[in-house]
Amino acid sequence: MSTIVSISTAPGIGGIGIIRMSGEETFQIIEKIFKPIKPQKIEDIKGYTIKYGNIVENDEIVDEVLVSYFKSPKSYTTENMCEINSHGGNVIVKRILDICLKNGAVLAEPGEFTKRAFLNGRIDLSQAESVIDVINAKSEKEAKSGIKQLQGYLSKVISDIKQEIMDVLVNIEVTIDYPEYDLPDVQEKELKDMLESVHKKLVKLEKSFDNGKMIKEGIKTAIIGKPNAGKSSLLNAILNEDRAIVTDIEGTTRDTIEEFVTINGIPLKLVDTAGIRVAKDEVEKIGITKSIDQAKDADLIIAIFDSSRELSNEDLEILELIKNKNVIILLNKSDLKSILKENDERFTNITKRVLKISALNKEGIENLYKMISEMFHLNEINLDNEVLITNIRHKDSISKAIENVNKAEEALNMKMPVDITTIYIKEILEDLGEITGEVVTEDVINEIFSKFCLGK
Ligand code: GDP
């Protein structure tokens, strides 16, 4: 395989920059371009060593650097690798990259280092995918779940299930060779028990995707209310919260903005924040129906009313539209003399979740977070003892595996020849193999790694 090189640090001004190289010729290239202060033969340099010296081109010192040596197989990719720590910024790092390229390395594709780690068997596909999750994490929970997957927790659950299947499959192998004989009762029971147990485990994993998706994508939340109810004040109160980690993410259409906020570990994806921020007359133009339309596939609707005024027709319209939705009703402007009460049946008929707040004074916002956390059972997610599926590709494979478990169980119940049952059972193994990457096409692999950043 070629020797690849890439800048691994993010572009821009920073203290250090890292240029990473991996492949057979790494050490030859580094010998040509790097002059250590204390020269040493490459054979004498142990893996995990850092040497200090200069990158030199045509006898000119390009930069003062540290070079780390990793010797195959003990490296990220399992190949010989070097990492050059240079000064950061836009010029030096790029120049060192060019020098590596001139001396025989080729530019790495996005994710190619991790792809090599996978192709060389150091990590499986689910672990490789978790690398991107860790890098892209928007909340601590998401990062933690990614790190656990990287450590192989999901791989272990999958391989245990596969082993459970294999153990039984091996036992009936003899019977498969003579399908004209019936499956002995003992073995039939063994098969049934195994399928039942595997079914339970897979369904648990499949269900974990609800939480996994929420952690990864955030609770899709829409704030709605008529003009002047206090939507943008609430939005500001949320976004300016000290403990909030705010990440702007692109909305699905050009004129929507979505903001990802994590407060007290609660991941919220606020949709259509652009709609909230446009000038007042624009809001009126957009109209309430449009705003509820944008909120229609939200996981949570926060409907906000001005509690210092009697409900207007627009408010009543909103109440009508949020019936049967997952909704929290906020009675805003609690600092003013209130006309609307929490126990007003026009609210309580829709939801028990009615809260008084003052968006302006940031009062009652904590209660809102508490309510959301309880509503989505966020405190019950324990990442220490639970493996969460966060990746739709994995979820799809698990769903396929469950279908095949069902088919195998059906075949068994209908007393079909045992070789039919085993066909389905082998399909389950294949479905699970897609997650860990034993059974995937090159296209799938390329698609996965194309989403990586350069240098990883
Ligand atoms: P939006 O049109 O729904 O986005 O409403 P805004 O957030 O722009 O608020 C409309 C007006 O109500 C502004 O003058 C705010 O200062 C005021 N307002 C918002 N929340 C409160 C509150 O809790 N108490 C009081 N007294 N005024 C508020």
Short mmCIF file of N, CA and C in Angstrom, two decimals, residues 251-316:
data_model
loop_
_atom_site.label_atom_id
_atom_site.label_comp_id
_atom_site.label_asym_id
_atom_site.label_seq_id
_atom_site.Cartn_x
_atom_site.Cartn_y
_atom_site.Cartn_z
N GLY A 251 -29.74 24.03 8.76
CA GLY A 251 -31.11 23.53 8.72
C GLY A 251 -31.34 22.74 7.45
N THR A 252 -32.49 22.11 7.38
CA THR A 252 -32.75 21.26 6.23
C THR A 252 -33.07 22.10 4.99
N THR A 253 -33.65 23.26 5.20
CA THR A 253 -33.86 24.12 4.04
C THR A 253 -33.03 25.38 4.24
N ARG A 254 -32.94 26.16 3.19
CA ARG A 254 -32.00 27.27 3.25
C ARG A 254 -32.38 28.34 4.25
N ASP A 255 -33.68 28.54 4.44
CA ASP A 255 -34.05 29.63 5.33
C ASP A 255 -34.34 29.16 6.76
N THR A 256 -33.99 27.93 7.09
CA THR A 256 -34.13 27.54 8.49
C THR A 256 -32.76 27.39 9.11
N ILE A 257 -32.70 27.71 10.38
CA ILE A 257 -31.45 27.49 11.11
C ILE A 257 -31.80 26.54 12.24
N GLU A 258 -30.92 25.58 12.47
CA GLU A 258 -31.14 24.71 13.62
C GLU A 258 -29.98 24.91 14.56
N GLU A 259 -30.28 24.95 15.82
CA GLU A 259 -29.20 25.12 16.78
C GLU A 259 -29.19 23.96 17.74
N PHE A 260 -28.01 23.43 17.97
CA PHE A 260 -27.88 22.29 18.88
C PHE A 260 -27.38 22.80 20.21
N VAL A 261 -28.16 22.59 21.24
CA VAL A 261 -27.80 23.07 22.57
C VAL A 261 -27.79 21.91 23.53
N THR A 262 -26.80 21.87 24.39
CA THR A 262 -26.82 20.87 25.45
C THR A 262 -26.79 21.59 26.78
N ILE A 263 -27.85 21.43 27.56
CA ILE A 263 -27.89 22.07 28.87
C ILE A 263 -28.15 20.99 29.90
N ASN A 264 -27.34 20.96 30.94
CA ASN A 264 -27.45 19.91 31.97
C ASN A 264 -27.52 18.53 31.32
N GLY A 265 -26.79 18.34 30.27
CA GLY A 265 -26.79 17.04 29.60
C GLY A 265 -28.00 16.81 28.70
N ILE A 266 -28.88 17.79 28.60
CA ILE A 266 -30.06 17.62 27.73
C ILE A 266 -29.72 18.12 26.33
N PRO A 267 -29.72 17.22 25.35
CA PRO A 267 -29.40 17.66 23.99
C PRO A 267 -30.65 18.13 23.26
N LEU A 268 -30.70 19.39 22.90
CA LEU A 268 -31.86 19.91 22.18
C LEU A 268 -31.45 20.38 20.80
N LYS A 269 -32.23 19.97 19.81
CA LYS A 269 -31.99 20.54 18.49
C LYS A 269 -33.14 21.50 18.23
N LEU A 270 -32.85 22.78 18.34
CA LEU A 270 -33.90 23.79 18.18
C LEU A 270 -34.10 24.04 16.70
N VAL A 271 -35.32 23.80 16.23
CA VAL A 271 -35.56 23.96 14.79
C VAL A 271 -36.15 25.32 14.48
N ASP A 272 -35.92 25.73 13.27
CA ASP A 272 -36.45 26.99 12.77
C ASP A 272 -36.16 28.17 13.67
N THR A 273 -34.95 28.25 14.18
CA THR A 273 -34.64 29.41 15.01
C THR A 273 -34.57 30.67 14.15
N ALA A 274 -34.37 30.47 12.84
CA ALA A 274 -34.37 31.64 11.95
C ALA A 274 -35.75 32.29 11.93
N GLY A 275 -36.77 31.44 11.89
CA GLY A 275 -38.15 31.93 11.87
C GLY A 275 -38.45 32.77 13.09
N ILE A 276 -37.84 32.39 14.22
CA ILE A 276 -38.07 33.13 15.45
C ILE A 276 -37.39 34.49 15.40
N ARG A 277 -36.28 34.52 14.69
CA ARG A 277 -35.47 35.73 14.73
C ARG A 277 -35.81 36.77 13.67
N VAL A 278 -36.56 36.39 12.67
CA VAL A 278 -36.83 37.39 11.63
C VAL A 278 -37.72 38.49 12.19
N ALA A 279 -37.69 39.63 11.51
CA ALA A 279 -38.42 40.81 11.98
C ALA A 279 -39.89 40.48 12.22
N LYS A 280 -40.45 41.21 13.18
CA LYS A 280 -41.81 40.90 13.64
C LYS A 280 -42.84 40.79 12.51
N ASP A 281 -42.80 41.76 11.57
CA ASP A 281 -43.81 41.71 10.52
C ASP A 281 -43.63 40.46 9.66
N GLU A 282 -42.36 40.04 9.56
CA GLU A 282 -42.09 38.81 8.81
C GLU A 282 -42.77 37.61 9.50
N VAL A 283 -42.62 37.60 10.83
CA VAL A 283 -43.21 36.50 11.60
C VAL A 283 -44.70 36.41 11.30
N GLU A 284 -45.33 37.60 11.30
CA GLU A 284 -46.76 37.61 11.05
C GLU A 284 -47.07 37.11 9.64
N LYS A 285 -46.15 37.45 8.75
CA LYS A 285 -46.35 36.99 7.38
C LYS A 285 -46.26 35.46 7.30
N ILE A 286 -45.28 34.94 8.02
CA ILE A 286 -45.07 33.48 7.99
C ILE A 286 -46.33 32.77 8.50
N GLY A 287 -46.93 33.37 9.54
CA GLY A 287 -48.20 32.82 10.02
C GLY A 287 -48.01 31.61 10.91
N ILE A 288 -49.00 31.43 11.76
CA ILE A 288 -48.88 30.37 12.76
C ILE A 288 -48.97 28.97 12.16
N THR A 289 -49.80 28.85 11.13
CA THR A 289 -49.95 27.53 10.52
C THR A 289 -48.63 27.07 9.94
N LYS A 290 -47.93 28.03 9.33
CA LYS A 290 -46.63 27.68 8.76
C LYS A 290 -45.68 27.23 9.87
N SER A 291 -45.72 27.94 11.00
CA SER A 291 -44.77 27.59 12.05
C SER A 291 -45.10 26.23 12.64
N ILE A 292 -46.37 25.92 12.74
CA ILE A 292 -46.73 24.60 13.27
C ILE A 292 -46.37 23.54 12.23
N ASP A 293 -46.45 23.95 10.97
CA ASP A 293 -46.10 23.03 9.90
C ASP A 293 -44.63 22.63 10.02
N GLN A 294 -43.80 23.64 10.31
CA GLN A 294 -42.38 23.33 10.46
C GLN A 294 -42.12 22.50 11.72
N ALA A 295 -43.06 22.59 12.65
CA ALA A 295 -42.87 21.87 13.90
C ALA A 295 -43.47 20.47 13.85
N LYS A 296 -44.06 20.13 12.70
CA LYS A 296 -44.89 18.93 12.70
C LYS A 296 -44.12 17.64 12.99
N ASP A 297 -42.86 17.58 12.57
CA ASP A 297 -42.16 16.35 12.92
C ASP A 297 -41.16 16.55 14.06
N ALA A 298 -41.46 17.57 14.89
CA ALA A 298 -40.61 17.79 16.07
C ALA A 298 -40.91 16.73 17.13
N ASP A 299 -39.89 16.40 17.92
CA ASP A 299 -40.10 15.48 19.03
C ASP A 299 -40.82 16.21 20.17
N LEU A 300 -40.59 17.50 20.24
CA LEU A 300 -41.14 18.29 21.32
C LEU A 300 -41.55 19.66 20.80
N ILE A 301 -42.75 20.10 21.19
CA ILE A 301 -43.17 21.46 20.86
C ILE A 301 -43.27 22.25 22.16
N ILE A 302 -42.61 23.37 22.19
CA ILE A 302 -42.76 24.27 23.33
C ILE A 302 -43.67 25.40 22.85
N ALA A 303 -44.90 25.43 23.40
CA ALA A 303 -45.86 26.46 22.99
C ALA A 303 -45.87 27.54 24.05
N ILE A 304 -45.64 28.74 23.63
CA ILE A 304 -45.47 29.83 24.59
C ILE A 304 -46.59 30.86 24.46
N PHE A 305 -47.16 31.22 25.61
CA PHE A 305 -48.28 32.19 25.63
C PHE A 305 -47.93 33.34 26.57
N ASP A 306 -48.48 34.50 26.26
CA ASP A 306 -48.28 35.68 27.11
C ASP A 306 -49.34 35.62 28.23
N SER A 307 -48.87 35.32 29.46
CA SER A 307 -49.85 35.09 30.53
C SER A 307 -50.45 36.39 31.07
N SER A 308 -49.92 37.53 30.57
CA SER A 308 -50.46 38.80 31.08
C SER A 308 -51.66 39.26 30.24
N ARG A 309 -51.99 38.48 29.23
CA ARG A 309 -53.14 38.85 28.38
C ARG A 309 -54.08 37.66 28.21
N GLU A 310 -55.30 37.99 27.97
CA GLU A 310 -56.28 36.93 27.69
C GLU A 310 -55.87 36.27 26.36
N LEU A 311 -56.23 35.00 26.21
CA LEU A 311 -55.88 34.28 24.98
C LEU A 311 -56.55 34.93 23.77
N SER A 312 -55.78 35.13 22.73
CA SER A 312 -56.32 35.71 21.51
C SER A 312 -56.76 34.59 20.57
N ASN A 313 -57.35 34.96 19.48
CA ASN A 313 -57.76 33.94 18.51
C ASN A 313 -56.57 33.15 18.00
N GLU A 314 -55.47 33.87 17.83
CA GLU A 314 -54.26 33.18 17.35
C GLU A 314 -53.81 32.13 18.36
N ASP A 315 -53.87 32.51 19.65
CA ASP A 315 -53.50 31.56 20.71
C ASP A 315 -54.41 30.33 20.67
N LEU A 316 -55.69 30.59 20.48
CA LEU A 316 -56.63 29.46 20.45
C LEU A 316 -56.34 28.55 19.26
#
